[in-house]
Amino acid sequence: NARRRRAPPPEDARSGVRAGRARKVSMRLELLGVSGPAWVQDLGRPGRMIEGIPPGGALVPEALVEANRAVGNRGGAPGIEAFGELIVAARGGDATLWWGEPVRLERDHVRRLPARGLTYLAVQGGLILPEVLGGHGLLVTAGLGGGGRPLRAGDGFDVGGFEGEERGHSWQASGPIRLVRGPDLGEEAWEVLVGTEWTVGSADRTGCRLVGGTVPGDGGLRATAPMVRGAIQVTPSGEPVVLGPDHPTTGGYPVVGVVIAADQGRLAGATRVRFTGIGVDEARRERARWRAWVGR
């Protein structure tokens, strides 16, 4: 007999908060100090852009997945994306953490986790938060999910309930960042984009600016169209902007190329980049391989 498919937990129509099953709490992680931007992230909430909600998720999803798997969680369990030092304490039990390396935290002990640039804190068992519109992470631009705001000293999370995965190998990718050619502008603009070594300039979760050249364009706008993470828009000044996980879901600047899903995390963690073009079929194969690795 075919197994009956279990219905998902109910979702409150007003808040979008899904009531999950009760999870066994193993301990509580407290934040006693937060020195830079930090928030809860997971692998995002895909499928909501028709509602004007971008997918969000970790800037470098591969790093979050590897941190989670290092402590025995499934790859997409909620963790903390941090850009500075954290001071943490374990309440009610011992904790196993990953902060670029394994960290063992005994009950009621306090530990200073030094700044490492963009780093993911994973806790064995995962952080327990409500699921909001299909994800646990914070959409920073809207204050949606992840507790509704960036983290600060005094915040805390119950921990427990996320089962692990048997996936030991790391995601392997190197060389230039791969692009699919966009629908706008001409050959000259494309050649400048792939022929220039770019510096990653000002950046946030909405997107990053590329510095080091000017992409020739017409200086105008297009009809408003759907946007995706990795789309490279060309501003009227010729400066390219690469959309990040919290990107606007529509836009009118011309799109000269799109970073493939499998390389978006590499771009988010880079300071200087070069691009190379690939075909749509190859991009789809790489996306399928990447999704299989992250468990999506």
GROMACS .gro file of C-alpha atoms in nm, residues 16-291:
model
  276
   16GLY     CA    1   0.267   3.335   0.779
   17VAL     CA    2   0.416   3.165   1.086
   18ARG     CA    3   0.407   2.789   1.062
   19ALA     CA    4   0.346   2.594   1.379
   20GLY     CA    5   0.598   2.311   1.374
   21ARG     CA    6   0.610   1.998   1.583
   22ALA     CA    7   0.748   2.036   1.934
   23ARG     CA    8   1.121   1.966   1.938
   24LYS     CA    9   1.329   1.833   2.222
   25VAL     CA   10   1.540   2.116   2.360
   26SER     CA   11   1.897   2.014   2.443
   27MET     CA   12   2.022   2.350   2.576
   28ARG     CA   13   1.993   2.724   2.524
   29LEU     CA   14   2.252   2.937   2.347
   30GLU     CA   15   2.280   3.293   2.477
   31LEU     CA   16   2.451   3.583   2.302
   32LEU     CA   17   2.632   3.799   2.556
   33GLY     CA   18   2.809   4.013   2.297
   34VAL     CA   19   2.758   4.094   1.926
   35SER     CA   20   3.022   4.326   1.775
   36GLY     CA   21   2.901   4.343   1.414
   37PRO     CA   22   2.603   4.267   1.193
   38ALA     CA   23   2.461   3.923   1.273
   39TRP     CA   24   2.132   3.749   1.204
   40VAL     CA   25   1.976   3.406   1.173
   41GLN     CA   26   1.989   3.253   0.824
   42ASP     CA   27   1.906   2.921   0.662
   43LEU     CA   28   1.873   2.832   0.292
   44GLY     CA   29   1.596   3.084   0.232
   45ARG     CA   30   1.230   3.076   0.137
   46PRO     CA   31   1.205   2.998  -0.236
   47GLY     CA   32   0.881   3.023  -0.429
   48ARG     CA   33   0.758   3.348  -0.272
   49MET     CA   34   0.874   3.606  -0.529
   50ILE     CA   35   0.525   3.621  -0.682
   51GLU     CA   36   0.426   3.772  -0.346
   52GLY     CA   37   0.713   4.023  -0.359
   53ILE     CA   38   0.928   3.827  -0.112
   54PRO     CA   39   1.285   3.752  -0.227
   55PRO     CA   40   1.436   3.411  -0.146
   56GLY     CA   41   1.686   3.541   0.111
   57GLY     CA   42   1.903   3.279   0.278
   58ALA     CA   43   2.274   3.266   0.357
   59LEU     CA   44   2.509   3.489   0.160
   60VAL     CA   45   2.740   3.189   0.122
   61PRO     CA   46   2.507   2.889   0.146
   62GLU     CA   47   2.792   2.641   0.101
   63ALA     CA   48   2.961   2.776   0.417
   64LEU     CA   49   2.639   2.746   0.620
   65VAL     CA   50   2.581   2.391   0.494
   66GLU     CA   51   2.936   2.283   0.576
   67ALA     CA   52   2.919   2.443   0.923
   68ASN     CA   53   2.594   2.259   0.997
   69ARG     CA   54   2.720   1.925   0.873
   70ALA     CA   55   3.038   1.967   1.079
   71VAL     CA   56   2.825   1.953   1.398
   72GLY     CA   57   2.588   1.683   1.276
   73ASN     CA   58   2.296   1.897   1.159
   74ARG     CA   59   2.122   1.882   0.825
   75GLY     CA   60   2.280   2.138   0.596
   76GLY     CA   61   1.992   2.386   0.591
   77ALA     CA   62   1.937   2.409   0.967
   78PRO     CA   63   1.918   2.769   1.096
   79GLY     CA   64   2.250   2.918   1.202
   80ILE     CA   65   2.397   3.263   1.263
   81GLU     CA   66   2.555   3.465   0.982
   82ALA     CA   67   2.797   3.705   1.151
   83PHE     CA   68   3.049   3.968   1.045
   84GLY     CA   69   3.218   4.028   1.379
   85GLU     CA   70   3.295   3.885   1.719
   86LEU     CA   71   3.037   3.694   1.920
   87ILE     CA   72   3.037   3.613   2.292
   88VAL     CA   73   2.824   3.308   2.368
   89ALA     CA   74   2.720   3.101   2.666
   90ALA     CA   75   2.558   2.758   2.703
   91ARG     CA   76   2.265   2.732   2.942
   92GLY     CA   77   2.112   2.405   3.055
   93GLY     CA   78   2.366   2.177   2.892
   94ASP     CA   79   2.689   2.146   2.695
   95ALA     CA   80   2.707   2.265   2.335
   96THR     CA   81   2.903   2.169   2.025
   97LEU     CA   82   2.959   2.466   1.794
   98TRP     CA   83   3.127   2.535   1.462
   99TRP     CA   84   3.291   2.875   1.413
  100GLY     CA   85   3.535   2.803   1.133
  101GLU     CA   86   3.659   2.524   1.361
  102PRO     CA   87   3.501   2.299   1.626
  103VAL     CA   88   3.423   2.465   1.960
  104ARG     CA   89   3.313   2.274   2.270
  105LEU     CA   90   3.117   2.484   2.516
  106GLU     CA   91   3.048   2.340   2.861
  107ARG     CA   92   2.735   2.418   3.055
  108ASP     CA   93   2.724   2.777   3.184
  109HIS     CA   94   3.065   2.856   3.036
  110VAL     CA   95   3.121   3.172   2.831
  111ARG     CA   96   3.327   3.174   2.512
  112ARG     CA   97   3.453   3.460   2.296
  113LEU     CA   98   3.438   3.375   1.925
  114PRO     CA   99   3.683   3.609   1.747
  115ALA     CA  100   3.593   3.807   1.436
  116ARG     CA  101   3.677   3.618   1.114
  117GLY     CA  102   3.497   3.828   0.856
  118LEU     CA  103   3.184   3.660   0.725
  119THR     CA  104   3.143   3.348   0.942
  120TYR     CA  105   2.865   3.103   1.019
  121LEU     CA  106   2.794   2.981   1.371
  122ALA     CA  107   2.628   2.640   1.372
  123VAL     CA  108   2.514   2.468   1.691
  124GLN     CA  109   2.461   2.094   1.715
  125GLY     CA  110   2.084   2.047   1.709
  126GLY     CA  111   2.013   2.374   1.526
  127LEU     CA  112   1.846   2.692   1.648
  128ILE     CA  113   1.474   2.656   1.720
  129LEU     CA  114   1.271   2.939   1.566
  130PRO     CA  115   0.925   2.967   1.409
  131GLU     CA  116   0.908   2.903   1.037
  132VAL     CA  117   0.781   3.220   0.869
  133LEU     CA  118   0.658   3.194   0.509
  134GLY     CA  119   0.867   2.886   0.446
  135GLY     CA  120   1.195   2.991   0.611
  136HIS     CA  121   1.357   3.057   0.949
  137GLY     CA  122   1.607   3.326   0.846
  138LEU     CA  123   1.580   3.703   0.867
  139LEU     CA  124   1.480   3.899   0.557
  140VAL     CA  125   1.668   4.209   0.673
  141THR     CA  126   1.494   4.458   0.444
  142ALA     CA  127   1.149   4.362   0.576
  143GLY     CA  128   1.216   4.244   0.932
  144LEU     CA  129   1.059   3.911   0.837
  145GLY     CA  130   1.155   3.587   1.017
  146GLY     CA  131   1.471   3.526   1.217
  147GLY     CA  132   1.324   3.700   1.522
  148GLY     CA  133   1.233   4.009   1.318
  149ARG     CA  134   1.563   4.200   1.350
  150PRO     CA  135   1.943   4.165   1.357
  151LEU     CA  136   2.085   3.997   1.666
  152ARG     CA  137   2.210   4.183   1.969
  153ALA     CA  138   2.350   4.108   2.314
  154GLY     CA  139   2.090   3.942   2.534
  155ASP     CA  140   1.929   3.733   2.260
  156GLY     CA  141   1.906   3.359   2.304
  157PHE     CA  142   1.784   3.048   2.126
  158ASP     CA  143   1.669   2.707   2.233
  159VAL     CA  144   1.867   2.438   2.052
  160GLY     CA  145   1.769   2.091   1.935
  161GLY     CA  146   1.573   1.879   1.693
  162PHE     CA  147   1.751   1.902   1.356
  163GLU     CA  148   1.876   1.565   1.237
  164GLY     CA  149   2.203   1.528   1.051
  165GLU     CA  150   2.304   1.415   0.705
  166GLU     CA  151   2.583   1.186   0.588
  167ARG     CA  152   2.762   1.415   0.345
  168GLY     CA  153   3.129   1.453   0.420
  169HIS     CA  154   3.273   1.614   0.109
  170SER     CA  155   3.300   1.990   0.055
  171TRP     CA  156   3.159   2.183  -0.236
  172GLN     CA  157   3.436   2.221  -0.492
  173ALA     CA  158   3.443   2.511  -0.739
  174SER     CA  159   3.724   2.733  -0.862
  175GLY     CA  160   3.821   2.964  -1.145
  176PRO     CA  161   3.623   3.257  -1.282
  177ILE     CA  162   3.266   3.316  -1.166
  178ARG     CA  163   3.035   3.166  -1.427
  179LEU     CA  164   2.762   3.368  -1.596
  180VAL     CA  165   2.475   3.315  -1.833
  181ARG     CA  166   2.442   3.601  -2.077
  182GLY     CA  167   2.159   3.838  -1.994
  183PRO     CA  168   1.878   3.957  -2.217
  184ASP     CA  169   1.989   4.321  -2.247
  185LEU     CA  170   2.267   4.530  -2.402
  186GLY     CA  171   2.501   4.420  -2.676
  187GLU     CA  172   2.825   4.238  -2.749
  188GLU     CA  173   3.047   4.526  -2.637
  189ALA     CA  174   2.887   4.536  -2.291
  190TRP     CA  175   2.924   4.159  -2.253
  191GLU     CA  176   3.290   4.166  -2.359
  192VAL     CA  177   3.370   4.437  -2.104
  193LEU     CA  178   3.195   4.239  -1.830
  194VAL     CA  179   3.383   3.914  -1.893
  195GLY     CA  180   3.710   4.083  -1.993
  196THR     CA  181   3.759   4.293  -1.678
  197GLU     CA  182   3.895   4.198  -1.338
  198TRP     CA  183   3.649   4.353  -1.095
  199THR     CA  184   3.681   4.460  -0.734
  200VAL     CA  185   3.380   4.390  -0.515
  201GLY     CA  186   3.289   4.731  -0.374
  202SER     CA  187   3.011   4.831  -0.137
  203ALA     CA  188   2.794   4.532  -0.057
  204ASP     CA  189   2.503   4.423   0.157
  205ARG     CA  190   2.244   4.148   0.138
  206THR     CA  191   2.058   4.335  -0.138
  207GLY     CA  192   2.356   4.334  -0.374
  208CYS     CA  193   2.713   4.440  -0.440
  209ARG     CA  194   2.875   4.692  -0.672
  210LEU     CA  195   3.157   4.596  -0.906
  211VAL     CA  196   3.439   4.849  -0.937
  212GLY     CA  197   3.712   4.857  -1.200
  213GLY     CA  198   3.543   4.941  -1.526
  214THR     CA  199   3.239   5.081  -1.700
  215VAL     CA  200   2.997   4.861  -1.890
  216PRO     CA  201   2.870   5.045  -2.197
  217GLY     CA  202   2.495   5.079  -2.209
  218ASP     CA  203   2.222   5.313  -2.323
  219GLY     CA  204   2.175   5.478  -1.982
  220GLY     CA  205   1.806   5.401  -1.988
  221LEU     CA  206   1.555   5.182  -1.811
  222ARG     CA  207   1.361   4.882  -1.933
  223ALA     CA  208   1.005   4.787  -1.859
  224THR     CA  209   0.987   4.655  -1.504
  225ALA     CA  210   1.068   4.283  -1.507
  226PRO     CA  211   1.120   4.005  -1.251
  227MET     CA  212   1.469   3.990  -1.100
  228VAL     CA  213   1.666   3.696  -0.955
  229ARG     CA  214   1.967   3.658  -0.728
  230GLY     CA  215   2.284   3.690  -0.935
  231ALA     CA  216   2.137   3.924  -1.197
  232ILE     CA  217   2.397   4.185  -1.301
  233GLN     CA  218   2.223   4.515  -1.360
  234VAL     CA  219   2.396   4.807  -1.532
  235THR     CA  220   2.322   5.145  -1.376
  236PRO     CA  221   2.306   5.465  -1.587
  237SER     CA  222   2.669   5.538  -1.487
  238GLY     CA  223   2.781   5.204  -1.633
  239GLU     CA  224   2.859   5.058  -1.290
  240PRO     CA  225   2.744   4.695  -1.261
  241VAL     CA  226   2.547   4.580  -0.957
  242VAL     CA  227   2.504   4.210  -0.873
  243LEU     CA  228   2.181   4.130  -0.690
  244GLY     CA  229   2.209   3.938  -0.360
  245PRO     CA  230   1.970   3.713  -0.170
  246ASP     CA  231   1.751   3.999  -0.041
  247HIS     CA  232   1.722   4.158  -0.386
  248PRO     CA  233   1.418   4.353  -0.512
  249THR     CA  234   1.189   4.109  -0.690
  250THR     CA  235   1.144   4.347  -0.986
  251GLY     CA  236   1.365   4.605  -1.155
  252GLY     CA  237   1.416   4.814  -1.467
  253TYR     CA  238   1.791   4.847  -1.514
  254PRO     CA  239   1.924   4.640  -1.807
  255VAL     CA  240   2.059   4.296  -1.715
  256VAL     CA  241   2.383   4.206  -1.893
  257GLY     CA  242   2.441   3.866  -1.726
  258VAL     CA  243   2.334   3.637  -1.442
  259VAL     CA  244   2.569   3.458  -1.199
  260ILE     CA  245   2.475   3.089  -1.191
  261ALA     CA  246   2.334   2.951  -0.866
  262ALA     CA  247   2.638   2.729  -0.806
  263ASP     CA  248   2.873   3.033  -0.800
  264GLN     CA  249   2.667   3.293  -0.613
  265GLY     CA  250   2.819   3.202  -0.277
  266ARG     CA  251   3.171   3.230  -0.422
  267LEU     CA  252   3.095   3.582  -0.542
  268ALA     CA  253   2.955   3.684  -0.201
  269GLY     CA  254   3.281   3.578  -0.034
  270ALA     CA  255   3.518   3.737  -0.290
  271THR     CA  256   3.705   4.068  -0.302
  272ARG     CA  257   3.823   4.048  -0.665
  273VAL     CA  258   3.651   3.850  -0.939
  274ARG     CA  259   3.665   3.759  -1.305
  275PHE     CA  260   3.373   3.623  -1.502
  276THR     CA  261   3.331   3.371  -1.779
  277GLY     CA  262   3.025   3.290  -1.985
  278ILE     CA  263   2.860   2.947  -2.008
  279GLY     CA  264   2.550   2.820  -2.184
  280VAL     CA  265   2.207   2.774  -2.033
  281ASP     CA  266   2.223   2.392  -2.049
  282GLU     CA  267   2.554   2.383  -1.859
  283ALA     CA  268   2.417   2.627  -1.602
  284ARG     CA  269   2.116   2.403  -1.544
  285ARG     CA  270   2.339   2.098  -1.496
  286GLU     CA  271   2.554   2.286  -1.246
  287ARG     CA  272   2.244   2.407  -1.063
  288ALA     CA  273   2.111   2.052  -1.034
  289ARG     CA  274   2.449   1.931  -0.903
  290TRP     CA  275   2.464   2.217  -0.652
  291ARG     CA  276   2.107   2.164  -0.532
   0.00000   0.00000   0.00000
